[in-house]
Amino acid sequence: MDPRSPEPLASTSKAGEVVHIAGVDKTFVTGGATLTTALQGIDLDIRRGEFISLIGPSGCGKSTLLRVIGDLVAPTRGSVTVNGKPASRARRDRDYGMVFQAPVLFDWRSVEDNVKLPLELMGYDGARRTARANEMLDLVELGEFLRHHPYQLSGGMQQRVAIARALAFEPSILLMDEPFGALDEMTRERMNQEVLRIWERTGITIVFVTHSIPEAVFLSSRVVVMSARPGRITDLIEIDLPRPRDVETREQRRYFELVTAVREALRRGGADTGVVEPDSEVGLASIDRTIAEGGIG
Amino acid sequence: MTSAAAASPGRVTGASQSGGRWMQRFWYYLPAVIVFAGTIGAWELIVRNIDLRGFPLPAPSDIVGALGENWAAGRWPLSKAAGATLFEAVGGLAIGTSLGVIVAFLTARFATARELLLPLAIGASAVPIIAFAPLMNNWFGVLSPLSKMMIVAVLVFFPVVVNVTRGLTQVEPAALELMRSYAASEWTILRVLRLPNALPYFFTALKIGTTLSLIGAIVGEYFGGSNDVLGRVIVQSASALRFDVTWAAIILAAITGIALYLAIVATERAVIPWHASLRSQEP
């Protein structure tokens, strides 16, 4: 960085910190006069190389928070600093890789060309595009499926292509919005393992939205617990499970303790606000269902 | 049904893979072929054996005869007429589709254009085409094929505008977010996302358009113009009580329409093989 013109926001972000969120509120205008407070008073620092999960009931604003970090949604108040610069700059600098719940692959492109898409837009030359795409597809173990089209792959494979695409241009942060929410439990656990392997190999910072407690505990270095109406952070739980984590991790006593800790934090958050936004389920029931679905074992 | 039941064991145990597929196809299409041939046969039998004097329905064999006799020569050279009508239809289809695509791009991109142009498009589509035909003949010359093309163009325009606009605007919201995360410009989004997304809609519009284009061309011809076109042949042969020729022209119009449609379908298969409706089952 040029010493004569220091980034004005660099002073507020400590070293080793990728994301610095300060006093973020987000209100949506819904149907004319009604204001919905999606986020209120969000402060959060994410360190480089961290795996952060955002968990909470439907309507707690966890996806909105992810989009505020990625500059896809502008906050009503407060600031988001990414790599020492405003989030909007970070987006223009292509600091973000995004993975959504749906794979969002383009049907008209082969698997390889889907992974190449961001590289094309970012002006990589042909040879580098091919090399990166091959490397990334090998990373997600889909090297043999280059020429296939997305519809010829299973849901889990499609999501792996989406991850390869998100990592292809070496962003510094990977933002994942319930990426495995549409997959069955078996596939989801395999994908969890996969994403951990990729995270360990690339050292990328991951922000991961989920409504599954076991998933959040298994993956994360820290779990951010959120509550609804207004959406805010009620707890930060450090996950001190040893790494590398594998199938056995899910059978450790400490794992169960942490799952219980997150569950109780969610319950407290829900009880405090009284009302949880009825997205598809209602209130505490939705948390209980999440817990029941996630199950232990 | 007995024949099908008797044949089915042979189908299961029988022949090689590809042979089995051909048999399957054969059994799949057989009922349609039987119904078609049966209808033509019944038509032939009824006209030959029942006295239909005074009711102008020629037998299929007479129609085929008239088609042969008048193919290249005589007062109504049918092949020339079909060619001329096809030319009008395709020309009008091209004009209407081009204008429709341009308007669709404008309406998809600019809200103002949407408000200004869509009412016009809806208005144009609400006018029965028959009302436009004499006008177009007047404006673009009754003897010029351009007047018929413009009638076709008006007819084809609306479905193209509606479908292509929909294809350009109805993209997955997450795909737009993805493009935003790449800091892609509107132009880039149009090129890599909206355009490919609109292609299946475009082909749907074209397929609707082919049917409309022949209707438009023939209706336009009814209102006057050069004689060697299908519409004039139909009008004149009917007034001369040569219904075999009339029917031959009608059937030729249908065949032309089907050929045009199949050409579009073949293009569609070549251009968007990835679309859900066209995917081959085996990867």
Coordinates of C-alpha atoms in Angstrom, one line a residue:
Chain A
M1 CA 0.0 0.0 0.0
D2 CA 1.2 3.5 -0.8
P3 CA 2.5 5.0 2.4
R4 CA 1.7 8.6 1.3
S5 CA -2.0 7.9 0.9
P6 CA -3.0 5.4 3.6
E7 CA -6.4 3.8 3.2
P8 CA -8.6 5.9 5.5
L9 CA -10.4 2.8 6.7
A10 CA -7.2 0.8 7.3
S11 CA -6.9 2.2 10.8
T12 CA -10.1 0.7 11.9
S13 CA -9.2 -2.8 10.7
K14 CA -6.7 -4.7 12.7
A15 CA -4.0 -6.9 11.1
G16 CA -5.2 -10.4 10.2
E17 CA -8.8 -9.2 10.0
V18 CA -10.6 -9.8 6.7
V19 CA -14.1 -8.5 7.5
H20 CA -14.9 -5.7 9.9
I21 CA -18.6 -5.0 10.4
A22 CA -19.5 -2.0 12.6
G23 CA -23.0 -1.0 13.7
V24 CA -24.8 -2.4 10.7
D25 CA -28.6 -2.0 10.5
K26 CA -30.7 -3.0 7.6
T27 CA -34.4 -2.1 7.2
F28 CA -36.5 -3.1 4.3
V29 CA -39.6 -1.3 3.2
T30 CA -42.2 -3.9 2.7
G31 CA -45.5 -3.0 1.2
G32 CA -45.5 0.8 1.3
A33 CA -45.2 2.0 4.9
T34 CA -44.2 -1.1 6.8
L35 CA -40.5 -1.3 7.8
T36 CA -38.9 -4.6 8.5
T37 CA -35.8 -4.6 10.5
A38 CA -33.7 -7.3 9.0
L39 CA -30.5 -6.5 10.9
Q40 CA -29.9 -4.4 14.0
G41 CA -26.6 -3.3 15.6
I42 CA -24.4 -5.9 13.9
D43 CA -20.8 -5.8 15.0
L44 CA -18.5 -8.6 13.8
D45 CA -14.9 -9.1 13.0
I46 CA -13.8 -12.1 10.9
R47 CA -10.1 -13.1 10.9
R48 CA -8.2 -14.2 7.9
G49 CA -8.5 -17.9 7.3
E50 CA -11.5 -18.3 9.7
F51 CA -14.5 -20.5 9.0
I52 CA -17.5 -18.6 10.3
S53 CA -21.0 -19.9 10.3
L54 CA -24.1 -17.8 10.6
I55 CA -26.9 -19.7 12.2
G56 CA -30.4 -18.7 13.3
P57 CA -34.1 -19.3 12.7
S58 CA -35.7 -18.4 9.4
G59 CA -36.0 -14.6 9.0
C60 CA -33.1 -13.8 11.4
G61 CA -31.3 -12.0 8.6
K62 CA -28.4 -14.4 8.2
S63 CA -28.6 -14.4 4.5
T64 CA -29.0 -10.6 4.5
L65 CA -25.9 -10.3 6.6
L66 CA -24.0 -12.4 4.1
R67 CA -25.2 -10.2 1.3
V68 CA -24.3 -7.1 3.2
I69 CA -20.7 -8.5 3.6
G70 CA -20.7 -9.3 -0.2
D71 CA -22.1 -5.8 -1.1
L72 CA -25.1 -7.4 -2.8
V73 CA -27.3 -5.5 -0.2
A74 CA -26.4 -2.1 1.1
P75 CA -26.7 -1.6 4.8
T76 CA -29.0 1.2 6.0
R77 CA -26.5 2.2 8.7
G78 CA -23.0 1.2 9.7
S79 CA -20.0 0.1 7.7
V80 CA -18.5 -3.0 6.3
T81 CA -14.8 -3.1 5.7
V82 CA -13.2 -5.9 3.7
N83 CA -9.5 -6.3 3.3
G84 CA -9.2 -2.8 4.6
K85 CA -11.5 -1.2 2.0
P86 CA -15.2 -0.6 1.8
A87 CA -17.3 -3.7 0.7
S88 CA -18.3 -2.0 -2.6
R89 CA -14.6 -1.6 -3.5
A90 CA -13.9 -5.2 -2.5
R91 CA -16.7 -6.4 -4.8
R92 CA -15.3 -4.4 -7.7
D93 CA -11.9 -5.9 -6.9
R94 CA -13.4 -9.4 -7.0
D95 CA -12.6 -10.3 -3.5
Y96 CA -15.7 -12.5 -3.1
G97 CA -16.6 -15.9 -4.3
M98 CA -20.3 -16.7 -3.9
V99 CA -22.0 -20.1 -3.5
F100 CA -25.8 -20.1 -3.3
Q101 CA -28.3 -22.7 -2.2
A102 CA -29.1 -23.4 -5.8
P103 CA -25.9 -24.2 -7.9
V104 CA -26.9 -21.4 -10.4
L105 CA -25.0 -23.1 -13.2
F106 CA -25.7 -22.0 -16.8
D107 CA -27.3 -24.9 -18.7
W108 CA -25.9 -23.7 -22.0
R109 CA -22.3 -24.1 -20.8
S110 CA -20.4 -27.3 -20.1
V111 CA -19.1 -27.9 -16.6
E112 CA -15.7 -26.6 -17.7
D113 CA -17.1 -23.5 -19.3
N114 CA -19.2 -22.8 -16.2
V115 CA -16.0 -22.7 -14.1
K116 CA -14.3 -20.6 -16.7
L117 CA -17.1 -18.0 -16.6
P118 CA -15.7 -15.7 -13.9
L119 CA -12.2 -16.1 -15.5
E120 CA -13.5 -14.9 -18.9
L121 CA -15.1 -11.9 -17.2
M122 CA -11.9 -11.1 -15.4
G123 CA -9.8 -11.2 -18.5
Y124 CA -7.7 -14.3 -17.8
D125 CA -6.1 -15.5 -21.1
G126 CA -7.3 -18.8 -22.7
A127 CA -4.4 -21.0 -21.4
R128 CA -4.8 -19.8 -17.8
R129 CA -8.5 -20.2 -17.9
T130 CA -8.1 -23.8 -19.0
A131 CA -5.4 -24.5 -16.4
R132 CA -7.4 -22.9 -13.5
A133 CA -10.6 -24.6 -14.5
N134 CA -8.9 -28.0 -14.6
E135 CA -7.2 -27.4 -11.3
M136 CA -10.4 -26.4 -9.6
L137 CA -12.4 -29.3 -11.0
D138 CA -9.7 -31.6 -9.8
L139 CA -9.9 -30.0 -6.4
V140 CA -13.6 -30.8 -6.2
E141 CA -12.9 -34.2 -7.7
L142 CA -14.9 -33.6 -10.9
G143 CA -11.9 -33.7 -13.3
E144 CA -13.6 -36.3 -15.5
F145 CA -16.8 -34.3 -15.9
L146 CA -15.3 -31.3 -17.8
R147 CA -17.4 -31.9 -20.9
H148 CA -20.6 -32.8 -19.2
H149 CA -23.5 -30.4 -19.0
P150 CA -24.9 -29.4 -15.6
Y151 CA -28.1 -31.2 -16.0
Q152 CA -26.2 -34.5 -16.4
L153 CA -24.8 -34.2 -12.9
S154 CA -26.4 -34.9 -9.5
G155 CA -27.3 -32.1 -7.1
G156 CA -24.2 -32.6 -5.0
M157 CA -21.9 -32.6 -8.1
Q158 CA -23.6 -29.5 -9.4
Q159 CA -22.9 -27.8 -6.0
R160 CA -19.2 -28.9 -6.3
V161 CA -19.0 -27.3 -9.7
A162 CA -20.4 -24.1 -8.1
I163 CA -17.7 -24.2 -5.5
A164 CA -15.0 -24.8 -8.1
R165 CA -16.4 -21.8 -10.0
A166 CA -16.3 -19.6 -6.9
L167 CA -12.7 -20.5 -6.1
A168 CA -11.4 -20.3 -9.7
F169 CA -10.4 -16.6 -9.5
E170 CA -8.8 -17.0 -6.1
P171 CA -11.1 -14.6 -4.1
S172 CA -10.0 -13.9 -0.6
I173 CA -13.4 -14.7 0.9
L174 CA -15.9 -17.4 0.1
L175 CA -19.5 -16.5 0.9
M176 CA -21.8 -19.5 1.1
D177 CA -25.5 -19.1 1.5
E178 CA -27.0 -22.5 2.7
P179 CA -25.1 -24.2 0.0
F180 CA -26.1 -27.7 1.1
G181 CA -29.6 -26.9 2.3
A182 CA -31.2 -28.7 -0.7
L183 CA -29.1 -31.9 -0.4
D184 CA -30.0 -35.1 1.4
E185 CA -28.3 -35.8 4.7
M186 CA -25.7 -38.3 3.4
T187 CA -24.6 -36.0 0.5
R188 CA -24.6 -33.0 2.9
E189 CA -22.1 -34.8 5.3
R190 CA -19.9 -35.7 2.4
M191 CA -20.0 -32.1 1.1
N192 CA -19.1 -30.9 4.6
Q193 CA -16.1 -33.0 4.6
E194 CA -15.3 -31.8 1.1
V195 CA -15.6 -28.2 1.9
L196 CA -13.3 -28.6 5.0
R197 CA -10.7 -30.3 2.9
I198 CA -10.8 -27.4 0.4
W199 CA -10.7 -24.8 3.2
E200 CA -7.7 -26.5 4.7
R201 CA -5.9 -26.7 1.3
T202 CA -6.6 -23.1 0.2
G203 CA -6.6 -21.3 3.5
I204 CA -9.5 -19.1 2.3
T205 CA -11.8 -17.3 4.7
I206 CA -15.3 -18.8 4.6
V207 CA -18.6 -17.2 5.8
F208 CA -21.2 -19.9 5.8
V209 CA -24.9 -19.5 6.3
T210 CA -26.8 -22.6 7.6
H211 CA -29.8 -23.6 9.6
S212 CA -28.2 -26.9 10.6
I213 CA -26.6 -27.0 14.0
P214 CA -24.5 -30.1 13.4
E215 CA -23.2 -28.6 10.1
A216 CA -22.3 -25.3 11.8
V217 CA -20.4 -27.1 14.7
F218 CA -18.7 -29.6 12.4
L219 CA -17.3 -27.0 10.0
S220 CA -16.7 -23.8 11.9
S221 CA -14.0 -22.2 13.9
R222 CA -16.7 -19.8 15.3
V223 CA -20.5 -20.0 15.1
V224 CA -22.4 -16.7 15.1
V225 CA -25.8 -17.3 16.6
M226 CA -28.5 -14.9 15.4
S227 CA -32.1 -14.3 16.5
A228 CA -35.0 -12.9 14.5
R229 CA -37.0 -9.7 14.6
P230 CA -34.9 -7.7 14.7
G231 CA -32.1 -9.8 13.3
R232 CA -29.1 -9.5 15.6
I233 CA -26.2 -11.5 16.9
T234 CA -27.0 -13.1 20.3
D235 CA -23.9 -15.3 20.8
L236 CA -20.5 -16.1 19.4
I237 CA -19.4 -19.6 20.1
E238 CA -15.8 -20.7 19.7
I239 CA -15.6 -24.2 18.2
D240 CA -12.4 -25.7 19.7
L241 CA -12.8 -29.2 18.1
P242 CA -9.4 -30.5 16.9
R243 CA -8.5 -30.5 13.2
P244 CA -8.5 -32.2 10.8
R245 CA -12.1 -33.1 11.5
D246 CA -13.6 -36.3 10.1
V247 CA -16.4 -38.8 10.7
E248 CA -15.0 -39.5 14.2
T249 CA -15.3 -35.8 15.1
R250 CA -19.1 -36.2 15.0
E251 CA -18.8 -38.9 17.7
Q252 CA -16.7 -36.9 20.2
R253 CA -18.1 -35.8 23.5
R254 CA -16.9 -32.3 22.9
Y255 CA -18.9 -32.2 19.6
F256 CA -22.1 -33.0 21.4
E257 CA -21.4 -30.4 24.1
L258 CA -20.9 -27.8 21.4
V259 CA -24.0 -28.8 19.5
T260 CA -25.9 -28.5 22.8
A261 CA -24.3 -25.1 23.4
V262 CA -25.4 -23.8 20.0
R263 CA -28.9 -25.2 20.4
E264 CA -29.3 -23.5 23.8
A265 CA -27.9 -20.2 22.5
L266 CA -30.6 -20.4 19.7
R267 CA -33.3 -21.2 22.2
R268 CA -32.3 -18.3 24.4
G269 CA -32.2 -15.9 21.4
G270 CA -35.7 -17.1 20.3
A271 CA -37.1 -16.8 23.9
D272 CA -35.7 -13.3 24.4
T273 CA -37.4 -11.8 21.4
G274 CA -40.6 -13.8 21.9
V275 CA -41.4 -13.7 18.2
V276 CA -39.5 -15.5 15.5
E277 CA -40.4 -14.5 12.0
P278 CA -42.8 -17.1 10.6
D279 CA -41.0 -17.8 7.3
S280 CA -42.3 -21.2 6.6
E281 CA -42.5 -22.6 10.1
V282 CA -43.5 -20.7 13.2
G283 CA -41.3 -19.4 16.1
L284 CA -39.5 -21.8 18.4
A285 CA -41.0 -24.7 16.5
S286 CA -38.8 -23.9 13.6
I287 CA -35.7 -24.1 15.8
D288 CA -36.9 -27.3 17.3
R289 CA -37.5 -28.7 13.8
T290 CA -34.0 -27.6 12.7
I291 CA -32.6 -29.4 15.7
A292 CA -34.7 -32.5 15.1
E293 CA -33.7 -32.6 11.4
G294 CA -30.1 -32.0 12.1
G295 CA -30.3 -34.7 14.7
I296 CA -27.4 -36.1 16.5
G297 CA -25.7 -39.2 15.0
Chain B
M1 CA -55.4 -54.8 -29.3
T2 CA -54.9 -58.5 -29.9
S3 CA -52.1 -57.8 -32.4
A4 CA -50.3 -55.6 -29.9
A5 CA -50.7 -58.2 -27.1
A6 CA -49.4 -60.9 -29.4
A7 CA -46.4 -58.8 -30.5
S8 CA -45.4 -57.6 -27.1
P9 CA -43.6 -60.8 -25.9
G10 CA -41.5 -60.7 -29.1
R11 CA -40.7 -57.1 -28.2
V12 CA -39.4 -58.0 -24.8
T13 CA -37.3 -61.0 -25.6
G14 CA -36.6 -60.0 -29.2
A15 CA -33.7 -58.6 -31.2
S16 CA -30.8 -56.3 -30.4
Q17 CA -31.0 -53.0 -28.5
S18 CA -31.3 -50.8 -31.6
G19 CA -33.7 -53.2 -33.2
G20 CA -35.8 -53.0 -30.0
R21 CA -35.8 -49.2 -30.2
W22 CA -37.1 -49.3 -33.8
M23 CA -39.8 -51.7 -32.8
Q24 CA -40.8 -49.5 -29.9
R25 CA -41.0 -46.5 -32.3
F26 CA -43.0 -48.5 -34.7
W27 CA -45.6 -49.5 -32.1
Y28 CA -45.6 -45.9 -30.8
Y29 CA -46.5 -44.4 -34.2
L30 CA -48.6 -47.2 -35.5
P31 CA -52.0 -46.0 -34.0
A32 CA -51.5 -42.5 -35.5
V33 CA -50.6 -43.9 -38.9
I34 CA -53.6 -46.2 -38.8
V35 CA -56.0 -43.3 -37.9
F36 CA -54.5 -41.1 -40.6
A37 CA -54.7 -43.7 -43.3
G38 CA -58.1 -44.8 -42.1
T39 CA -59.5 -41.3 -42.4
I40 CA -58.1 -40.8 -45.9
G41 CA -59.5 -44.2 -46.9
A42 CA -62.9 -43.5 -45.5
W43 CA -63.0 -40.2 -47.2
E44 CA -62.1 -41.9 -50.5
L45 CA -64.7 -44.6 -50.0
I46 CA -67.5 -42.2 -49.0
V47 CA -66.9 -39.8 -52.0
R48 CA -66.7 -42.7 -54.5
N49 CA -69.7 -44.7 -53.2
I50 CA -72.2 -42.2 -51.9
D51 CA -73.8 -39.7 -54.2
L52 CA -72.5 -36.3 -53.0
R53 CA -73.6 -34.4 -56.1
G54 CA -74.0 -30.8 -55.2
F55 CA -71.5 -31.1 -52.3
P56 CA -68.1 -30.0 -53.5
L57 CA -65.8 -32.6 -51.9
P58 CA -63.4 -34.3 -54.3
A59 CA -61.9 -37.6 -53.4
P60 CA -58.3 -37.8 -52.1
S61 CA -57.2 -39.5 -55.3
D62 CA -58.7 -36.6 -57.4
I63 CA -56.8 -34.1 -55.2
V64 CA -53.5 -35.9 -55.7
G65 CA -54.3 -36.0 -59.4
A66 CA -54.9 -32.3 -59.5
L67 CA -51.7 -31.7 -57.6
G68 CA -49.8 -33.7 -60.2
E69 CA -51.5 -32.1 -63.2
N70 CA -51.1 -28.5 -62.0
W71 CA -47.7 -28.9 -60.4
A72 CA -45.7 -26.9 -62.9
A73 CA -48.1 -26.1 -65.7
G74 CA -51.6 -24.9 -66.5
R75 CA -53.7 -22.1 -65.3
W76 CA -52.7 -22.7 -61.6
P77 CA -49.0 -23.7 -61.4
L78 CA -49.1 -25.0 -57.8
S79 CA -45.3 -25.4 -57.2
K80 CA -44.7 -21.8 -58.3
A81 CA -47.6 -20.5 -56.2
A82 CA -46.4 -22.4 -53.1
G83 CA -42.9 -21.0 -53.6
A84 CA -44.2 -17.4 -53.9
T85 CA -46.4 -17.8 -50.8
L86 CA -43.5 -19.3 -48.9
F87 CA -41.3 -16.4 -49.9
E88 CA -43.9 -13.9 -48.5
A89 CA -44.2 -15.9 -45.3
V90 CA -40.5 -16.2 -44.7
G91 CA -39.9 -12.6 -45.6
G92 CA -42.6 -11.4 -43.3
L93 CA -41.4 -13.7 -40.6
A94 CA -37.9 -12.2 -40.9
I95 CA -39.2 -8.6 -40.8
G96 CA -41.6 -9.2 -37.9
T97 CA -39.0 -11.2 -35.9
S98 CA -36.3 -8.6 -36.4
L99 CA -38.5 -5.8 -35.3
G100 CA -39.9 -7.9 -32.4
V101 CA -36.4 -8.7 -31.1
I102 CA -35.3 -5.0 -31.3
V103 CA -38.4 -3.9 -29.4
A104 CA -37.9 -6.7 -26.9
F105 CA -34.4 -5.6 -26.2
L106 CA -35.6 -2.0 -25.7
T107 CA -38.4 -3.0 -23.4
A108 CA -36.3 -5.4 -21.4
R109 CA -33.6 -2.7 -20.9
F110 CA -35.5 0.5 -20.4
A111 CA -38.6 1.0 -18.3
T112 CA -39.6 4.0 -20.5
A113 CA -39.5 1.9 -23.6
R114 CA -41.6 -0.7 -21.9
E115 CA -44.3 1.9 -21.1
L116 CA -44.2 3.5 -24.6
L117 CA -43.9 0.4 -26.8
L118 CA -45.8 -2.3 -25.1
P119 CA -49.2 -0.6 -25.5
L120 CA -48.4 -0.2 -29.2
A121 CA -47.5 -3.9 -29.5
I122 CA -50.6 -5.0 -27.6
G123 CA -52.7 -2.6 -29.8
A124 CA -51.2 -4.0 -33.0
S125 CA -52.0 -7.5 -31.9
A126 CA -55.5 -6.7 -30.9
V127 CA -56.4 -5.6 -34.5
P128 CA -57.8 -8.6 -36.5
I129 CA -55.3 -9.0 -39.3
I130 CA -58.0 -8.9 -41.9
A131 CA -58.5 -5.3 -41.1
F132 CA -54.9 -4.5 -41.9
A133 CA -54.7 -6.5 -45.2
P134 CA -56.3 -4.0 -47.6
L135 CA -54.2 -1.2 -46.0
M136 CA -51.0 -3.0 -46.4
N137 CA -51.8 -3.8 -50.0
N138 CA -52.3 -0.1 -50.6
W139 CA -49.3 1.1 -48.8
F140 CA -46.7 -1.4 -50.1
G141 CA -48.2 -2.1 -53.5
V142 CA -50.8 -4.8 -54.1
L143 CA -48.6 -6.6 -56.6
S144 CA -45.5 -6.5 -54.5
P145 CA -44.7 -9.4 -52.2
L146 CA -43.7 -6.7 -49.6
S147 CA -47.3 -5.9 -48.9
K148 CA -48.0 -9.5 -47.9
M149 CA -44.7 -9.6 -45.9
M150 CA -45.8 -6.6 -43.9
I151 CA -49.1 -8.3 -43.0
V152 CA -47.2 -11.3 -41.8
A153 CA -44.8 -9.1 -39.9
V154 CA -47.6 -7.4 -38.0
L155 CA -48.9 -10.8 -37.1
V156 CA -45.5 -12.3 -36.0
F157 CA -44.3 -9.2 -34.2
F158 CA -46.3 -9.5 -31.0
P159 CA -45.5 -13.1 -29.9
V160 CA -41.8 -12.3 -30.5
V161 CA -41.9 -9.2 -28.4
V162 CA -43.7 -10.9 -25.5
N163 CA -41.6 -14.1 -25.5
V164 CA -38.2 -12.5 -26.1
T165 CA -38.8 -9.8 -23.4
R166 CA -39.8 -12.6 -21.0
G167 CA -36.6 -14.5 -21.9
L168 CA -34.4 -11.5 -21.3
T169 CA -36.0 -10.4 -18.0
Q170 CA -36.9 -13.7 -16.3
V171 CA -33.4 -14.8 -15.2
E172 CA -32.8 -16.5 -11.9
P173 CA -32.3 -13.8 -9.2
A174 CA -29.3 -15.8 -7.8
A175 CA -27.7 -15.7 -11.3
L176 CA -28.0 -11.9 -11.2
E177 CA -26.4 -11.8 -7.8
L178 CA -23.6 -14.1 -9.0
M179 CA -22.9 -11.7 -11.9
R180 CA -23.0 -8.7 -9.5
S181 CA -20.4 -10.5 -7.3
Y182 CA -18.2 -10.6 -10.4
A183 CA -18.8 -6.9 -10.8
A184 CA -20.1 -7.6 -14.3
S185 CA -21.5 -4.7 -16.3
E186 CA -25.1 -4.6 -17.6
W187 CA -23.7 -5.3 -21.1
T188 CA -21.8 -8.4 -19.9
I189 CA -24.9 -9.6 -18.1
L190 CA -26.8 -9.3 -21.3
R191 CA -24.2 -11.1 -23.3
V192 CA -23.4 -14.1 -21.0
L193 CA -26.7 -14.5 -19.1
R194 CA -29.8 -12.8 -20.6
L195 CA -29.2 -13.6 -24.2
P196 CA -28.6 -17.4 -23.8
N197 CA -31.5 -17.4 -21.4
A198 CA -33.8 -15.8 -24.0
L199 CA -32.9 -18.3 -26.8
P200 CA -35.5 -20.9 -25.9
Y201 CA -38.1 -18.2 -25.7
F202 CA -37.1 -16.9 -29.0
F203 CA -37.5 -20.3 -30.6
T204 CA -40.9 -20.7 -29.0
A205 CA -41.9 -17.4 -30.6
L206 CA -40.5 -18.4 -34.0
K207 CA -42.6 -21.6 -33.9
I208 CA -45.7 -19.7 -33.2
G209 CA -44.6 -17.3 -35.9
T210 CA -44.3 -19.9 -38.6
T211 CA -48.0 -20.9 -38.3
L212 CA -49.0 -17.3 -38.2
S213 CA -46.9 -16.4 -41.2
L214 CA -48.7 -18.7 -43.6
I215 CA -52.1 -17.5 -42.3
G216 CA -51.0 -13.9 -42.8
A217 CA -49.6 -14.4 -46.3
I218 CA -52.6 -16.3 -47.6
V219 CA -55.1 -13.9 -46.0
G220 CA -53.2 -11.0 -47.6
E221 CA -53.3 -12.7 -51.0
Y222 CA -57.1 -13.0 -50.8
F223 CA -57.2 -9.2 -50.9
G224 CA -55.5 -9.1 -54.3
G225 CA -52.1 -9.3 -55.8
S226 CA -50.3 -11.3 -58.4
N227 CA -52.1 -14.5 -59.4
D228 CA -49.5 -17.2 -58.9
V229 CA -49.8 -17.5 -55.1
L230 CA -51.7 -20.0 -53.1
G231 CA -54.3 -17.6 -51.8
R232 CA -55.2 -16.5 -55.3
V233 CA -55.3 -20.1 -56.5
I234 CA -57.6 -21.0 -53.7
V235 CA -60.0 -18.1 -54.5
Q236 CA -60.0 -18.5 -58.3
S237 CA -60.2 -22.3 -58.5
A238 CA -63.0 -22.3 -56.0
S239 CA -65.0 -19.7 -58.0
A240 CA -64.2 -21.8 -61.1
L241 CA -65.7 -24.8 -59.3
R242 CA -62.3 -26.7 -59.6
F243 CA -62.4 -27.9 -56.0
D244 CA -59.8 -30.5 -56.7
V245 CA -57.3 -27.7 -57.3
T246 CA -58.6 -25.8 -54.3
W247 CA -57.9 -28.7 -52.1
A248 CA -54.5 -29.4 -53.7
A249 CA -53.6 -25.8 -52.9
I250 CA -54.8 -26.1 -49.3
I251 CA -52.8 -29.3 -48.8
L252 CA -49.8 -27.7 -50.3
A253 CA -50.2 -24.7 -47.9
A254 CA -50.3 -27.2 -45.0
I255 CA -47.2 -29.0 -46.2
T256 CA -45.4 -25.7 -46.6
G257 CA -46.3 -24.7 -43.1
I258 CA -45.2 -28.0 -41.7
A259 CA -41.9 -27.8 -43.6
L260 CA -41.2 -24.3 -42.3
Y261 CA -42.0 -25.4 -38.7
L262 CA -39.7 -28.5 -39.0
A263 CA -36.9 -26.2 -40.3
I264 CA -37.3 -24.1 -37.2
V265 CA -37.3 -27.2 -34.9
A266 CA -34.1 -28.5 -36.6
T267 CA -32.4 -25.1 -36.1
E268 CA -33.6 -25.1 -32.5
R269 CA -32.1 -28.5 -31.8
A270 CA -28.8 -27.4 -33.3
V271 CA -28.6 -24.1 -31.4
I272 CA -29.9 -25.0 -27.9
P273 CA -29.4 -28.7 -27.4
W274 CA -29.0 -28.0 -23.7
H275 CA -32.6 -26.9 -23.2
A276 CA -34.7 -29.0 -21.0
S277 CA -37.2 -29.8 -23.7
L278 CA -34.5 -31.0 -26.1
R279 CA -32.1 -32.9 -23.9
S280 CA -31.3 -36.4 -25.1
Q281 CA -31.8 -39.0 -22.4
E282 CA -28.4 -40.6 -22.5
P283 CA -25.6 -38.2 -21.6

